[in-house]
């Protein structure tokens, strides 16, 4: 599956000097869901290079539903614990 263009960011979260962004993107001609850290450069936010930071994530879009279910299960567990 490929996407015709890079999507706008679906989600952003600032942590430890990086802006983590979730977006749909194309990587080597394949559609991916990208969860990747960005850093502040002189010309604005830029994605961190894989050789610099190795904890970004790109996965096939088909896995997004399983990830969503896992997040909802974690949310339910947190809510039931009273946290």
Short mmCIF file of C-alpha atoms in Angstrom, two decimals:
data_model
loop_
_atom_site.label_atom_id
_atom_site.label_comp_id
_atom_site.label_asym_id
_atom_site.label_seq_id
_atom_site.Cartn_x
_atom_site.Cartn_y
_atom_site.Cartn_z
CA UNK A 1 0.00 0.00 0.00
CA UNK A 2 1.39 3.39 -0.93
CA UNK A 3 0.03 6.80 -0.05
CA UNK A 4 -0.14 9.50 -2.72
CA UNK A 5 1.47 12.08 -0.39
CA UNK A 6 2.85 12.58 3.08
CA UNK A 7 -0.06 13.15 5.44
CA UNK A 8 -0.36 15.88 8.01
CA UNK A 9 0.71 14.85 11.46
CA UNK A 10 -1.92 12.76 13.22
CA UNK A 11 -0.44 13.15 16.70
CA UNK A 12 2.43 15.07 18.30
CA UNK A 13 4.05 14.71 21.72
CA UNK A 14 7.05 16.62 23.07
CA UNK A 15 9.50 14.57 25.14
CA UNK A 16 13.15 15.08 26.15
CA UNK A 17 13.88 17.75 23.56
CA UNK A 18 12.23 15.92 20.66
CA UNK A 19 8.81 16.29 19.07
CA UNK A 20 7.42 12.81 18.45
CA UNK A 21 5.13 12.79 15.44
CA UNK A 22 2.77 10.18 14.03
CA UNK A 23 1.95 10.36 10.34
CA UNK A 24 1.19 8.24 7.29
CA UNK A 25 4.11 8.32 4.87
CA UNK A 26 5.82 6.54 1.99
CA UNK A 27 9.13 4.81 2.63
CA UNK A 28 10.86 3.12 -0.31
CA UNK A 29 7.53 3.17 -2.17
CA UNK A 30 5.60 1.48 0.64
CA UNK A 31 2.96 3.09 2.82
CA UNK A 32 3.95 3.22 6.49
CA UNK A 33 2.68 4.54 9.78
CA UNK A 34 5.60 6.52 11.16
CA UNK A 35 6.19 7.33 14.83
CA UNK A 36 9.37 9.35 14.66
CA UNK A 37 11.29 11.94 16.71
CA UNK A 38 11.96 15.37 15.22
CA UNK A 39 14.42 18.00 16.45
CA UNK A 40 14.59 21.79 16.25
CA UNK A 41 16.96 22.91 13.48
CA UNK A 42 17.74 26.46 12.31
CA UNK A 43 15.11 26.13 9.57
CA UNK A 44 12.43 24.49 11.75
CA UNK A 45 11.63 20.96 12.87
CA UNK A 46 13.49 18.19 11.02
CA UNK A 47 13.21 14.39 11.40
CA UNK A 48 16.03 12.70 13.31
CA UNK A 49 18.18 10.45 11.15
CA UNK A 50 17.91 6.73 11.84
CA UNK A 51 21.68 6.55 12.37
CA UNK A 52 21.41 9.20 15.11
CA UNK A 53 18.41 7.96 17.06
CA UNK A 54 17.32 4.34 16.81
CA UNK A 55 14.03 4.38 18.62
CA UNK A 56 11.64 5.62 15.96
CA UNK A 57 9.06 3.25 14.53
CA UNK A 58 7.68 2.61 11.08
CA UNK A 59 5.14 -0.13 10.56
CA UNK A 60 2.76 -1.31 7.87
CA UNK A 61 -0.61 0.47 8.05
CA UNK A 62 -2.38 -2.89 8.54
CA UNK A 63 -0.81 -3.07 12.03
CA UNK A 64 -2.39 0.22 13.08
CA UNK A 65 -5.62 -1.52 14.16
CA UNK A 66 -3.74 -3.95 16.43
CA UNK A 67 -1.81 -1.04 17.92
CA UNK A 68 -5.06 0.86 18.50
CA UNK A 69 -6.55 -2.16 20.27
CA UNK A 70 -3.46 -2.46 22.48
CA UNK A 71 -3.65 1.24 23.38
CA UNK A 72 -7.35 0.92 24.23
CA UNK A 73 -6.62 -2.16 26.41
CA UNK A 74 -3.91 -0.21 28.26
CA UNK A 75 -6.30 2.72 28.71
CA UNK A 76 -9.00 0.41 30.14
CA UNK A 77 -6.47 -1.14 32.55
CA UNK A 78 -5.35 2.30 33.74
CA UNK A 79 -8.94 3.44 34.20
CA UNK A 80 -9.90 0.27 36.12
CA UNK A 81 -6.91 0.69 38.45
CA UNK A 82 -8.14 4.12 39.49
CA UNK A 83 -4.95 5.83 38.34
#
